[in-house]
Coordinates of C-alpha atoms in Angstrom, one line a residue:
X195 CA 23.5 -10.7 -6.8
X196 CA 20.0 -9.7 -7.5
X197 CA 18.8 -6.1 -6.6
X198 CA 15.5 -5.5 -4.9
X199 CA 12.8 -4.4 -7.3
X200 CA 12.8 -0.9 -6.1
X201 CA 16.6 -0.6 -7.0
X202 CA 16.6 -2.4 -10.2
X203 CA 15.2 0.7 -12.1
X204 CA 17.5 3.0 -10.3
X205 CA 20.7 1.1 -11.6
X206 CA 19.3 0.0 -14.9
X207 CA 21.5 1.3 -17.6
X208 CA 24.6 3.9 -17.5
X209 CA 22.3 6.9 -17.2
X210 CA 20.2 5.8 -14.4
X211 CA 23.5 4.6 -12.5
X212 CA 25.1 8.0 -13.0
X213 CA 21.8 9.8 -11.9
X214 CA 21.4 7.7 -8.7
X215 CA 25.0 8.0 -7.8
X216 CA 24.6 11.7 -8.1
X217 CA 21.5 11.9 -6.0
X218 CA 23.3 9.8 -3.4
X219 CA 26.4 12.0 -3.6
X220 CA 24.1 15.0 -2.9
X221 CA 22.3 13.3 -0.1
X222 CA 25.7 12.6 1.4
X223 CA 26.6 16.3 1.4
X224 CA 23.2 17.6 2.8
X225 CA 22.0 14.9 5.3
X226 CA 24.9 15.1 7.8
X227 CA 24.9 18.8 8.3
X228 CA 21.0 18.9 8.3
X229 CA 21.2 16.2 11.0
X230 CA 23.7 18.1 13.1
X231 CA 21.4 21.3 12.6
X232 CA 18.1 19.5 13.5
X233 CA 19.0 17.0 16.1
X234 CA 22.7 16.8 17.4
X235 CA 23.2 20.4 18.1
X236 CA 19.6 21.4 18.5
X237 CA 18.2 23.1 21.7
X238 CA 15.1 21.5 23.0
X239 CA 14.6 23.5 26.2
X240 CA 15.8 26.8 27.2
X241 CA 15.3 30.6 26.4
X242 CA 16.5 32.8 23.5
X243 CA 19.9 33.3 25.0
X244 CA 20.5 29.6 25.3
X245 CA 19.4 29.1 21.6
X246 CA 21.7 32.0 20.4
X247 CA 24.8 30.3 22.0
X248 CA 23.9 27.0 20.4
X249 CA 24.9 25.9 16.8
X250 CA 21.7 24.0 16.1
X251 CA 17.8 24.5 15.7
X252 CA 16.1 26.1 18.7
X253 CA 13.1 23.7 19.1
X254 CA 12.4 25.5 22.5
X255 CA 11.1 28.3 20.4
X256 CA 8.2 26.1 19.1
X257 CA 7.5 24.9 22.7
X258 CA 6.9 28.6 23.5
X259 CA 5.2 29.8 20.5
X260 CA 3.4 26.8 18.8
X261 CA 0.0 27.9 20.3
X262 CA 0.6 31.3 18.6
X263 CA 1.5 29.7 15.2
X264 CA -1.5 27.4 15.4
X265 CA -4.1 29.9 16.7
X266 CA -2.6 33.5 16.6
X267 CA -4.4 35.9 18.9
X268 CA -7.5 33.9 19.8
X269 CA -8.0 34.1 23.6
X270 CA -6.2 31.7 25.7
X271 CA -9.2 30.7 27.8
X272 CA -11.4 30.0 24.5
X273 CA -8.6 28.0 22.6
X274 CA -10.7 24.9 22.6
X275 CA -13.1 26.6 20.2
X276 CA -10.6 26.9 17.3
X277 CA -9.1 23.5 18.3
X278 CA -12.5 22.0 17.9
X279 CA -13.0 23.7 14.6
X280 CA -9.6 22.1 13.3
X281 CA -10.7 18.5 14.5
X282 CA -14.2 19.1 13.0
X283 CA -12.9 20.2 9.5
X284 CA -10.2 17.3 9.5
X285 CA -12.8 14.7 10.2
X286 CA -15.1 16.3 7.7
X287 CA -12.4 15.8 5.0
X288 CA -11.6 12.2 6.1
X289 CA -15.3 11.2 6.1
X290 CA -15.6 12.9 2.5
X291 CA -12.7 10.9 1.3
X292 CA -14.5 7.5 1.9
X293 CA -16.7 6.6 -1.2
X294 CA -19.1 4.5 0.7
X295 CA -20.2 7.6 2.6
X296 CA -20.8 9.6 -0.6
X297 CA -24.5 10.7 -0.5
X298 CA -27.2 13.0 0.5
X299 CA -26.1 12.6 4.2
X300 CA -22.7 13.9 3.5
X301 CA -24.0 16.7 1.4
X302 CA -26.1 17.8 4.5
X303 CA -23.2 17.4 6.8
X304 CA -20.9 19.8 4.8
X305 CA -22.9 23.0 5.2
X306 CA -23.8 22.1 8.9
X307 CA -20.0 21.5 9.8
X308 CA -19.1 24.7 8.0
X309 CA -21.7 27.0 9.5
X310 CA -21.1 25.6 12.9
X311 CA -17.3 26.1 12.5
X312 CA -17.9 29.9 11.6
X313 CA -20.3 30.3 14.5
X314 CA -18.0 28.6 16.9
X315 CA -15.1 30.7 16.0
X316 CA -17.1 34.0 16.2
X317 CA -19.1 33.2 19.2
X318 CA -22.4 34.5 20.3
X319 CA -25.2 33.4 22.8
X320 CA -23.5 31.5 25.7
X321 CA -20.0 31.9 24.0
X322 CA -18.1 35.2 24.3
X323 CA -17.7 36.9 20.9
X324 CA -14.3 37.0 19.4
X325 CA -13.2 39.6 16.9
X326 CA -12.1 38.3 13.4
X327 CA -8.9 40.4 14.1
X328 CA -7.9 37.6 16.7
X329 CA -8.5 34.7 14.6
X330 CA -5.6 33.0 12.8
X331 CA -3.4 30.0 12.2
X332 CA -4.5 26.7 11.2
X333 CA -8.2 27.2 11.9
X334 CA -8.5 30.1 9.5
X335 CA -6.4 28.3 6.7
X336 CA -8.6 25.3 6.9
X337 CA -11.9 27.3 7.3
X338 CA -11.2 29.4 4.3
X339 CA -10.0 26.4 2.3
X340 CA -13.0 24.1 3.0
X341 CA -15.4 26.7 2.6
X342 CA -14.0 27.7 -0.8
X343 CA -14.1 24.2 -1.9
X344 CA -17.5 23.7 -0.7
X345 CA -18.7 26.5 -3.0
X346 CA -16.4 26.2 -5.9
X347 CA -17.0 22.7 -6.6
X348 CA -20.8 22.6 -7.5
X349 CA -20.5 26.1 -8.9
X350 CA -17.7 24.8 -11.2
X351 CA -19.8 22.0 -12.5
X352 CA -22.7 24.3 -13.4
X353 CA -20.0 26.7 -15.0
X354 CA -18.5 23.9 -17.0
X355 CA -21.9 22.6 -18.2
X356 CA -22.8 26.2 -19.1
X357 CA -19.8 26.5 -21.2
X358 CA -20.7 23.5 -23.1
X359 CA -24.4 24.6 -23.5
X360 CA -25.9 25.0 -26.8
X361 CA -27.6 28.2 -25.3
X362 CA -25.4 31.1 -26.9
X363 CA -26.0 33.6 -24.3
X364 CA -25.3 31.3 -21.3
X365 CA -22.2 29.9 -23.0
X366 CA -20.9 33.4 -23.8
X367 CA -21.4 34.5 -20.0
X368 CA -19.5 31.4 -18.7
X369 CA -16.7 32.0 -21.1
X370 CA -16.4 35.5 -20.2
X371 CA -16.6 34.8 -16.4
X372 CA -14.1 32.1 -16.6
X373 CA -11.6 34.1 -18.9
X374 CA -11.6 37.3 -16.7
X375 CA -11.1 35.4 -13.4
X376 CA -8.2 33.4 -14.9
X377 CA -6.7 36.4 -16.3
X378 CA -6.7 38.3 -12.9
X379 CA -4.1 37.8 -10.2
X380 CA -5.4 36.3 -6.9
X381 CA -3.7 39.2 -5.2
X382 CA -5.8 41.6 -7.0
X383 CA -9.0 39.6 -6.0
X384 CA -8.0 40.0 -2.4
X385 CA -7.4 43.7 -2.7
X386 CA -10.7 44.0 -4.4
X387 CA -12.3 42.1 -1.4
X388 CA -10.7 44.4 0.9
X389 CA -11.2 47.8 -0.5
X390 CA -13.8 47.6 -3.3
X391 CA -16.3 45.0 -2.1
X392 CA -17.3 46.8 1.1
X393 CA -18.2 50.0 -1.1
X394 CA -20.2 47.7 -3.4
X395 CA -22.4 46.2 -0.7
X396 CA -25.8 47.6 0.1
X397 CA -26.2 50.1 2.9
X398 CA -26.3 48.5 6.3
X399 CA -24.7 45.3 5.1
X400 CA -21.2 44.9 6.6
X401 CA -18.9 41.7 6.0
X402 CA -15.8 41.2 7.9
X403 CA -12.6 40.9 5.9
X404 CA -12.2 37.2 6.2
X405 CA -15.5 36.5 4.9
X406 CA -15.0 38.9 2.2
X407 CA -11.8 37.1 1.1
X408 CA -13.4 33.7 1.4
X409 CA -16.2 34.8 -1.0
X410 CA -13.8 36.3 -3.7
X411 CA -11.4 33.6 -3.4
X412 CA -14.2 30.9 -3.9
X413 CA -15.4 32.9 -6.9
X414 CA -11.8 33.1 -8.3
X415 CA -11.2 29.3 -8.0
X416 CA -14.5 28.4 -9.3
X417 CA -13.0 29.5 -12.7
X418 CA -10.1 27.3 -12.6
X419 CA -12.1 24.4 -11.3
X420 CA -14.6 24.8 -14.1
X421 CA -11.8 24.3 -16.7
X422 CA -10.7 20.9 -15.1
X423 CA -14.3 19.8 -14.9
X424 CA -14.8 20.9 -18.6
X425 CA -11.7 18.7 -19.6
X426 CA -13.4 15.8 -18.1
X427 CA -16.7 16.4 -19.9
X428 CA -15.0 16.7 -23.2
X429 CA -13.7 12.9 -22.8
X430 CA -17.2 11.6 -22.7
X431 CA -18.4 10.6 -26.2
X432 CA -21.4 12.4 -27.4
X433 CA -23.1 8.9 -28.2
X434 CA -23.7 8.2 -24.5
X435 CA -25.8 11.3 -23.9
X436 CA -27.7 10.5 -27.2
X437 CA -28.3 6.8 -25.9
X438 CA -29.6 8.1 -22.6
X439 CA -31.9 10.6 -24.5
X440 CA -33.3 7.8 -26.6
X441 CA -33.9 5.8 -23.4
X442 CA -36.1 8.7 -22.2
X443 CA -33.8 10.2 -19.6
X444 CA -33.8 14.0 -19.4
X445 CA -30.8 16.4 -19.6
X446 CA -30.0 16.8 -15.8
X447 CA -30.7 12.9 -15.2
X448 CA -28.3 12.2 -18.0
X449 CA -25.7 14.6 -16.6
X450 CA -26.3 13.3 -13.0
X451 CA -26.1 9.4 -13.7
X452 CA -23.9 9.0 -16.9
X453 CA -21.9 12.1 -17.9
X454 CA -20.7 13.7 -14.7
X455 CA -19.6 10.6 -12.8
X456 CA -17.4 9.5 -15.7
X457 CA -16.0 13.0 -16.3
X458 CA -15.2 13.5 -12.5
X459 CA -13.5 10.2 -12.6
X460 CA -11.2 11.1 -15.4
X461 CA -10.0 14.4 -13.8
X462 CA -9.3 13.2 -10.3
X463 CA -5.6 14.1 -10.5
X464 CA -6.4 17.7 -11.6
X465 CA -9.1 18.2 -9.0
X466 CA -6.8 17.1 -6.2
X467 CA -3.8 19.1 -7.6
X468 CA -6.0 22.3 -7.7
X469 CA -7.3 21.7 -4.2
X470 CA -3.8 21.4 -3.1
X471 CA -3.2 24.6 -4.9
X472 CA -6.2 26.1 -2.9
X473 CA -4.7 25.1 0.3
X474 CA -1.2 26.6 -0.4
X475 CA -2.9 29.7 -1.9
X476 CA -4.5 30.7 1.4
X477 CA -1.0 32.1 2.5
X478 CA -1.7 35.0 0.1
X479 CA -4.4 36.1 2.8
X480 CA -1.4 37.7 4.6
X481 CA -1.6 40.7 1.9
X482 CA -4.7 41.9 3.4
X483 CA -3.7 41.4 7.2
X484 CA -5.3 37.9 7.6
X485 CA -3.1 35.7 10.1
X486 CA -3.3 32.4 8.4
X487 CA -0.7 29.6 9.1
X488 CA 2.0 31.0 7.4
X489 CA 1.7 34.6 8.5
X490 CA 1.1 33.5 12.0
X491 CA 4.4 31.6 11.9
X492 CA 6.1 34.5 10.5
X493 CA 4.7 37.0 13.1
X494 CA 5.8 34.4 16.0
X495 CA 9.2 35.5 15.1
X496 CA 8.9 39.2 16.0
X497 CA 8.3 38.5 19.7
X498 CA 11.3 40.2 21.6
X499 CA 11.6 37.2 23.8
X500 CA 12.0 35.0 20.7
X501 CA 13.1 37.2 17.8
X502 CA 14.4 35.9 14.6
X503 CA 14.0 32.1 14.7
X504 CA 12.5 32.0 11.1
X505 CA 13.9 28.7 10.3
X506 CA 12.1 26.7 12.9
X507 CA 8.8 28.7 12.5
X508 CA 8.8 28.0 8.9
X509 CA 9.9 24.5 9.3
X510 CA 6.8 23.9 11.6
X511 CA 4.4 25.5 9.1
X512 CA 5.9 23.6 6.2
X513 CA 5.5 20.3 8.0
X514 CA 1.8 21.0 8.5
X515 CA 1.3 22.1 5.1
X516 CA 3.2 18.9 3.7
X517 CA 1.2 16.6 5.9
X518 CA -2.0 17.9 4.5
X519 CA -0.9 18.1 0.8
X520 CA 1.0 14.8 1.0
X521 CA -2.1 13.1 2.4
X522 CA -4.2 14.6 -0.4
X523 CA -1.8 13.4 -3.1
X524 CA -1.7 10.0 -1.6
X525 CA -5.6 9.8 -1.4
X526 CA -5.8 10.8 -5.0
X527 CA -3.6 7.7 -6.1
X528 CA -5.7 5.5 -3.8
X529 CA -9.1 6.8 -5.3
X530 CA -7.8 6.4 -8.8
X531 CA -7.0 2.6 -8.2
X532 CA -10.2 2.0 -6.3
X533 CA -12.3 3.7 -9.0
X534 CA -10.4 2.0 -11.8
X535 CA -11.3 -1.5 -10.1
X536 CA -14.9 -0.7 -10.2

């Protein structure tokens, strides 16, 4: 009997057979009790007392606390605003993933959507104002992430080009910035945004803590992105730039039309990997009191009516993170194949 193609590799040779059997054995031990906890013995409706008496998961907890996990303390009568922000940011990412839409129009749409999202969350004019202390959950996670990426990506390209520049002063400054940022923990960057940055601002200038954290996080990750981009730039033969110069192209046109498209194409896995790291690192905002998605999930378990259901809260948050990260990783593979064909 011939095995299907996916299974032939798993059972090709004694080592692969042993590993495959070990994995199947581990799944046989883990999956039945996991199914019992998550489905067979789970409580889908009821209160905390009902859940305490059951042997399985309390999904009734998510029915009661899903809104808080997703939107934290945002006023219930204005919940359409953060929900619209989530939809707008997810739509922006989907549109940005389509190569046929890459161009000047998309570059214009990005700042418009981001500024509109910040304004919609804050309110003003006909909309009632909502304090940043009431923001939280998924909108904050996505808003900080997309804003950081929108700033960090172009800044990283310029920083990578500066590090390869023949101008000694510019190159030294870029190297110093990159090395200092990469040698500083992100938690220290966030504490700087919380405690030091307000004292460094000019008199009369006040930035809320989420905006300060977003600015410093963007500056932090710019250094990491710059090194990924520089890795791509180093793979481009110098002869291509010399040929472009011989044809009369200037430095910036050569970078725009010849060097940068090839360099970014070669580092797509690194860029996507770092973008996913960006998303997961937003959970560190909890150290300065920002209710991102993970912190909101944790806080939801402190409700006296639903206290202690950490497993269910973290599973819900983990599922959202997984969908975003898995979608990004699959998109990376698809984009690599598409650009390779071109």
